[in-house]
Amino acid sequence: MSTGLKCRNCGSNEIEEDNARGDRVCMNCGSVLEDSLIVSEVQFEEVGHGAAAIGQFVSAESSGGATNYGYGKFQVGSGTESREVTIKKAKKDITLLCQQLQLSQHYADTALNFFKMALSRHLTRGRKSTHIYAACVYMTCRTEGTSHLLIDISDVQQICSYELGRTYLKLSHSLCINIPSVDPCLYIMRFANRLQLGAKTHEVSMTALRIVQRMKKDCMHSGRRPTGLCGAALLIAARMHDFSRTMLDVIGVVKIHESTLRKRLSEFAETPSGGLTLEEFMTVDLEREQDPPSFKAARKKDRERIKDWGEHELTELQKEIDAHLEKDLGKYSNSVYRQLTKAKGLNSTELAKHAD
């Protein structure tokens, strides 16, 4: 098939384009002008059993495409086989992890996209694959708003939650992914089902949700992990509905330390809502919001520091006043003493005897 192009070598117009081979050849001098042509339309040719499409479909992840992705010594001519093997392995492991967490294929695909972004920016170097997969899945859970915790994924993968957290923070910051803050309300129903509350599970959950909403309005969630707020809210709600759940029962469900739970309870007790009865709390919604507990603690320390400084300054000032008074009193007493001796014509010894 001749085209209107000219040969760069001889200037001939006899250019033949073969879509089957994907090249353009000058029929005059035999020079190959272009090869590996890509056509956007689908063409057909006659074969023995009818018509068939010319060429074959090449997906983005196949090894037959002439891609230039990859890095370093693994880049091979027409494609990056090493990168494709890495992506296939990641897809398999991420899909398995999502199945263990009871997540659909949509979450696995989103996590795989996060992994591809990390791979293209070389963020996977020097890190274990299991940590990268788990971090990508956790980023997906955070962005999609599921009720999965970091410790849930670390338990499934049998890895340290702190190492997983460091990997997650590194990836999210390097990829500039806007991770929304965790809403404690997502975990209330999940934890309530584990407390064995029977038929009142929903009722206790609604009360706990109201408590969490009040905590959020009083800024108790600022800088706090959601599990601590959920544990405190569920313990209060369970006792409001006459369930004798102990702190150990709640700790075993939400997986927090006893000191953390006590701290959240004491912080809620210091708010005006903490002093309301059950009926008042369920009917009255206080409009005034409170400052975050950390802000209150800082202001309390400032007041104590100012008080200590004021007391110290008063003590120093009192010492100076006492010193001046003693000095002035000494001068006054000495002058009176001299006047008495002069008036009676006695020396100090005789005056002392006379006084006796």
PDB file of C-alpha atoms in Angstrom, residues 6-157:
ATOM      1  CA  LYS A   6       8.655  10.552   0.929  1.00  0.00           C
ATOM      2  CA  CYS A   7      11.740   8.497   1.627  1.00  0.00           C
ATOM      3  CA  ARG A   8      14.326  10.282   3.764  1.00  0.00           C
ATOM      4  CA  ASN A   9      17.170   8.627   1.844  1.00  0.00           C
ATOM      5  CA  CYS A  10      16.230   8.787  -1.833  1.00  0.00           C
ATOM      6  CA  GLY A  11      13.181  11.066  -1.844  1.00  0.00           C
ATOM      7  CA  SER A  12      10.973   8.478  -3.551  1.00  0.00           C
ATOM      8  CA  ASN A  13       7.201   8.514  -3.018  1.00  0.00           C
ATOM      9  CA  GLU A  14       6.897   4.750  -3.373  1.00  0.00           C
ATOM     10  CA  ILE A  15       6.381   3.951   0.297  1.00  0.00           C
ATOM     11  CA  GLU A  16       4.646   0.728   1.264  1.00  0.00           C
ATOM     12  CA  GLU A  17       2.952   0.418   4.651  1.00  0.00           C
ATOM     13  CA  ASP A  18       2.276  -3.079   5.960  1.00  0.00           C
ATOM     14  CA  ASN A  19      -0.081  -3.102   8.953  1.00  0.00           C
ATOM     15  CA  ALA A  20       0.489  -6.794   9.552  1.00  0.00           C
ATOM     16  CA  ARG A  21       4.205  -6.274  10.099  1.00  0.00           C
ATOM     17  CA  GLY A  22       3.711  -2.746  11.442  1.00  0.00           C
ATOM     18  CA  ASP A  23       6.342  -1.026   9.273  1.00  0.00           C
ATOM     19  CA  ARG A  24       6.872   1.363   6.336  1.00  0.00           C
ATOM     20  CA  VAL A  25       9.406   0.444   3.604  1.00  0.00           C
ATOM     21  CA  CYS A  26      10.714   2.454   0.633  1.00  0.00           C
ATOM     22  CA  MET A  27      10.197   0.357  -2.500  1.00  0.00           C
ATOM     23  CA  ASN A  28      12.910   2.278  -4.368  1.00  0.00           C
ATOM     24  CA  CYS A  29      15.916   1.941  -2.043  1.00  0.00           C
ATOM     25  CA  GLY A  30      14.583  -0.645   0.422  1.00  0.00           C
ATOM     26  CA  SER A  31      15.039   1.520   3.538  1.00  0.00           C
ATOM     27  CA  VAL A  32      12.799   0.733   6.508  1.00  0.00           C
ATOM     28  CA  LEU A  33      11.377   4.127   7.428  1.00  0.00           C
ATOM     29  CA  GLU A  34       9.303   3.086  10.498  1.00  0.00           C
ATOM     30  CA  ASP A  35       8.625  -0.088  12.408  1.00  0.00           C
ATOM     31  CA  SER A  36       6.461  -1.153  15.370  1.00  0.00           C
ATOM     32  CA  LEU A  37       3.597   1.013  14.149  1.00  0.00           C
ATOM     33  CA  ILE A  38       0.580   1.299  16.427  1.00  0.00           C
ATOM     34  CA  VAL A  39      -2.803   1.842  14.806  1.00  0.00           C
ATOM     35  CA  SER A  40      -5.824   3.110  16.703  1.00  0.00           C
ATOM     36  CA  GLU A  41      -8.430   1.468  14.468  1.00  0.00           C
ATOM     37  CA  VAL A  42      -9.253  -2.212  14.149  1.00  0.00           C
ATOM     38  CA  GLN A  43      -8.585  -3.676  10.690  1.00  0.00           C
ATOM     39  CA  PHE A  44      -9.686  -7.006   9.305  1.00  0.00           C
ATOM     40  CA  GLU A  45      -8.392  -9.347   6.618  1.00  0.00           C
ATOM     41  CA  GLU A  46      -9.865 -12.289   4.775  1.00  0.00           C
ATOM     42  CA  VAL A  47      -8.845 -15.719   5.993  1.00  0.00           C
ATOM     43  CA  GLY A  48      -9.966 -19.225   5.145  1.00  0.00           C
ATOM     44  CA  HIS A  49     -12.875 -19.299   7.595  1.00  0.00           C
ATOM     45  CA  GLY A  50     -13.937 -15.657   7.147  1.00  0.00           C
ATOM     46  CA  ALA A  51     -12.635 -12.309   8.398  1.00  0.00           C
ATOM     47  CA  ALA A  52     -10.172 -11.876  11.249  1.00  0.00           C
ATOM     48  CA  ALA A  53      -8.730  -8.846  12.990  1.00  0.00           C
ATOM     49  CA  ILE A  54      -5.183  -7.833  12.173  1.00  0.00           C
ATOM     50  CA  GLY A  55      -2.762  -7.875  15.099  1.00  0.00           C
ATOM     51  CA  GLN A  56      -3.448  -8.854  18.690  1.00  0.00           C
ATOM     52  CA  PHE A  57      -4.593  -7.159  21.866  1.00  0.00           C
ATOM     53  CA  VAL A  58      -1.784  -6.152  24.221  1.00  0.00           C
ATOM     54  CA  SER A  59      -2.780  -5.242  27.790  1.00  0.00           C
ATOM     55  CA  ALA A  60      -0.935  -2.739  29.940  1.00  0.00           C
ATOM     56  CA  GLU A  61       0.388  -5.487  32.234  1.00  0.00           C
ATOM     57  CA  SER A  62       1.471  -7.998  29.580  1.00  0.00           C
ATOM     58  CA  SER A  63       5.101  -8.660  28.745  1.00  0.00           C
ATOM     59  CA  GLY A  64       4.579  -8.228  25.003  1.00  0.00           C
ATOM     60  CA  GLY A  65       4.082  -4.472  25.035  1.00  0.00           C
ATOM     61  CA  ALA A  66       6.927  -2.151  24.124  1.00  0.00           C
ATOM     62  CA  THR A  67       6.919  -0.304  27.428  1.00  0.00           C
ATOM     63  CA  ASN A  68       9.784   1.655  28.886  1.00  0.00           C
ATOM     64  CA  TYR A  69       8.875   1.336  32.550  1.00  0.00           C
ATOM     65  CA  GLY A  70      11.299   0.031  35.120  1.00  0.00           C
ATOM     66  CA  TYR A  71      14.506   1.117  36.664  1.00  0.00           C
ATOM     67  CA  GLY A  72      18.153   0.188  36.950  1.00  0.00           C
ATOM     68  CA  LYS A  73      19.615  -2.984  35.593  1.00  0.00           C
ATOM     69  CA  PHE A  74      16.236  -4.735  35.311  1.00  0.00           C
ATOM     70  CA  GLN A  75      15.164  -2.664  32.300  1.00  0.00           C
ATOM     71  CA  VAL A  76      15.082  -4.971  29.292  1.00  0.00           C
ATOM     72  CA  GLY A  77      14.684  -3.853  25.675  1.00  0.00           C
ATOM     73  CA  SER A  78      10.969  -4.052  24.899  1.00  0.00           C
ATOM     74  CA  GLY A  79       9.666  -4.169  28.482  1.00  0.00           C
ATOM     75  CA  THR A  80      10.369  -4.694  32.139  1.00  0.00           C
ATOM     76  CA  GLU A  81       9.788  -8.320  32.979  1.00  0.00           C
ATOM     77  CA  SER A  82      11.044  -7.873  36.520  1.00  0.00           C
ATOM     78  CA  ARG A  83       8.547  -5.088  37.215  1.00  0.00           C
ATOM     79  CA  GLU A  84       5.698  -7.153  35.801  1.00  0.00           C
ATOM     80  CA  VAL A  85       6.630 -10.130  37.950  1.00  0.00           C
ATOM     81  CA  THR A  86       6.742  -7.856  40.999  1.00  0.00           C
ATOM     82  CA  ILE A  87       3.306  -6.429  40.212  1.00  0.00           C
ATOM     83  CA  LYS A  88       1.798  -9.874  39.627  1.00  0.00           C
ATOM     84  CA  LYS A  89       3.154 -11.133  42.939  1.00  0.00           C
ATOM     85  CA  ALA A  90       1.887  -8.006  44.697  1.00  0.00           C
ATOM     86  CA  LYS A  91      -1.557  -8.438  43.151  1.00  0.00           C
ATOM     87  CA  LYS A  92      -1.731 -12.032  44.351  1.00  0.00           C
ATOM     88  CA  ASP A  93      -0.622 -11.265  47.912  1.00  0.00           C
ATOM     89  CA  ILE A  94      -2.747  -8.116  48.245  1.00  0.00           C
ATOM     90  CA  THR A  95      -5.827  -9.968  47.002  1.00  0.00           C
ATOM     91  CA  LEU A  96      -5.191 -12.743  49.535  1.00  0.00           C
ATOM     92  CA  LEU A  97      -4.789 -10.212  52.347  1.00  0.00           C
ATOM     93  CA  CYS A  98      -8.028  -8.459  51.377  1.00  0.00           C
ATOM     94  CA  GLN A  99      -9.846 -11.790  51.352  1.00  0.00           C
ATOM     95  CA  GLN A 100      -8.598 -12.524  54.870  1.00  0.00           C
ATOM     96  CA  LEU A 101      -9.875  -9.108  55.956  1.00  0.00           C
ATOM     97  CA  GLN A 102     -13.199  -9.743  54.174  1.00  0.00           C
ATOM     98  CA  LEU A 103     -12.666  -6.895  51.716  1.00  0.00           C
ATOM     99  CA  SER A 104     -13.999  -6.940  48.177  1.00  0.00           C
ATOM    100  CA  GLN A 105     -11.949  -6.865  44.970  1.00  0.00           C
ATOM    101  CA  HIS A 106     -12.431  -3.101  44.742  1.00  0.00           C
ATOM    102  CA  TYR A 107     -10.242  -2.619  47.809  1.00  0.00           C
ATOM    103  CA  ALA A 108      -7.616  -4.996  46.417  1.00  0.00           C
ATOM    104  CA  ASP A 109      -7.462  -3.037  43.151  1.00  0.00           C
ATOM    105  CA  THR A 110      -7.130   0.260  45.008  1.00  0.00           C
ATOM    106  CA  ALA A 111      -4.349  -1.141  47.195  1.00  0.00           C
ATOM    107  CA  LEU A 112      -2.577  -2.460  44.085  1.00  0.00           C
ATOM    108  CA  ASN A 113      -2.698   1.025  42.569  1.00  0.00           C
ATOM    109  CA  PHE A 114      -1.046   2.388  45.721  1.00  0.00           C
ATOM    110  CA  PHE A 115       1.632  -0.282  45.370  1.00  0.00           C
ATOM    111  CA  LYS A 116       2.277   0.672  41.734  1.00  0.00           C
ATOM    112  CA  MET A 117       2.690   4.294  42.780  1.00  0.00           C
ATOM    113  CA  ALA A 118       5.178   3.280  45.470  1.00  0.00           C
ATOM    114  CA  LEU A 119       7.025   1.027  43.019  1.00  0.00           C
ATOM    115  CA  SER A 120       7.337   3.759  40.393  1.00  0.00           C
ATOM    116  CA  ARG A 121       8.859   6.111  42.988  1.00  0.00           C
ATOM    117  CA  HIS A 122      11.261   3.430  44.269  1.00  0.00           C
ATOM    118  CA  LEU A 123       9.706   3.462  47.759  1.00  0.00           C
ATOM    119  CA  THR A 124       9.757  -0.339  47.960  1.00  0.00           C
ATOM    120  CA  ARG A 125      13.543  -0.583  48.056  1.00  0.00           C
ATOM    121  CA  GLY A 126      14.926  -1.684  51.405  1.00  0.00           C
ATOM    122  CA  ARG A 127      11.506  -2.605  52.786  1.00  0.00           C
ATOM    123  CA  LYS A 128       9.856  -5.973  53.253  1.00  0.00           C
ATOM    124  CA  SER A 129       7.152  -6.832  50.750  1.00  0.00           C
ATOM    125  CA  THR A 130       4.707  -7.849  53.480  1.00  0.00           C
ATOM    126  CA  HIS A 131       5.025  -4.412  55.099  1.00  0.00           C
ATOM    127  CA  ILE A 132       4.447  -2.658  51.770  1.00  0.00           C
ATOM    128  CA  TYR A 133       1.374  -4.772  50.949  1.00  0.00           C
ATOM    129  CA  ALA A 134      -0.101  -4.271  54.419  1.00  0.00           C
ATOM    130  CA  ALA A 135       0.550  -0.518  54.322  1.00  0.00           C
ATOM    131  CA  CYS A 136      -1.164  -0.213  50.925  1.00  0.00           C
ATOM    132  CA  VAL A 137      -4.190  -2.146  52.195  1.00  0.00           C
ATOM    133  CA  TYR A 138      -4.377   0.009  55.331  1.00  0.00           C
ATOM    134  CA  MET A 139      -4.212   3.182  53.222  1.00  0.00           C
ATOM    135  CA  THR A 140      -7.138   1.808  51.234  1.00  0.00           C
ATOM    136  CA  CYS A 141      -9.092   1.111  54.425  1.00  0.00           C
ATOM    137  CA  ARG A 142      -8.442   4.644  55.671  1.00  0.00           C
ATOM    138  CA  THR A 143      -9.413   6.339  52.417  1.00  0.00           C
ATOM    139  CA  GLU A 144     -12.498   4.142  51.965  1.00  0.00           C
ATOM    140  CA  GLY A 145     -13.603   4.521  55.601  1.00  0.00           C
ATOM    141  CA  THR A 146     -13.754   0.872  56.686  1.00  0.00           C
ATOM    142  CA  SER A 147     -13.720  -0.277  60.308  1.00  0.00           C
ATOM    143  CA  HIS A 148     -10.301  -1.947  60.127  1.00  0.00           C
ATOM    144  CA  LEU A 149      -7.521  -1.042  62.526  1.00  0.00           C
ATOM    145  CA  LEU A 150      -3.800  -1.164  61.957  1.00  0.00           C
ATOM    146  CA  ILE A 151      -3.505  -3.956  64.502  1.00  0.00           C
ATOM    147  CA  ASP A 152      -6.035  -6.052  62.538  1.00  0.00           C
ATOM    148  CA  ILE A 153      -3.790  -6.051  59.486  1.00  0.00           C
ATOM    149  CA  SER A 154      -0.653  -6.644  61.546  1.00  0.00           C
ATOM    150  CA  ASP A 155      -2.304  -9.668  63.199  1.00  0.00           C
ATOM    151  CA  VAL A 156      -3.171 -11.174  59.820  1.00  0.00           C
ATOM    152  CA  GLN A 157       0.293 -10.558  58.395  1.00  0.00           C
TER     153      GLN A 157
END
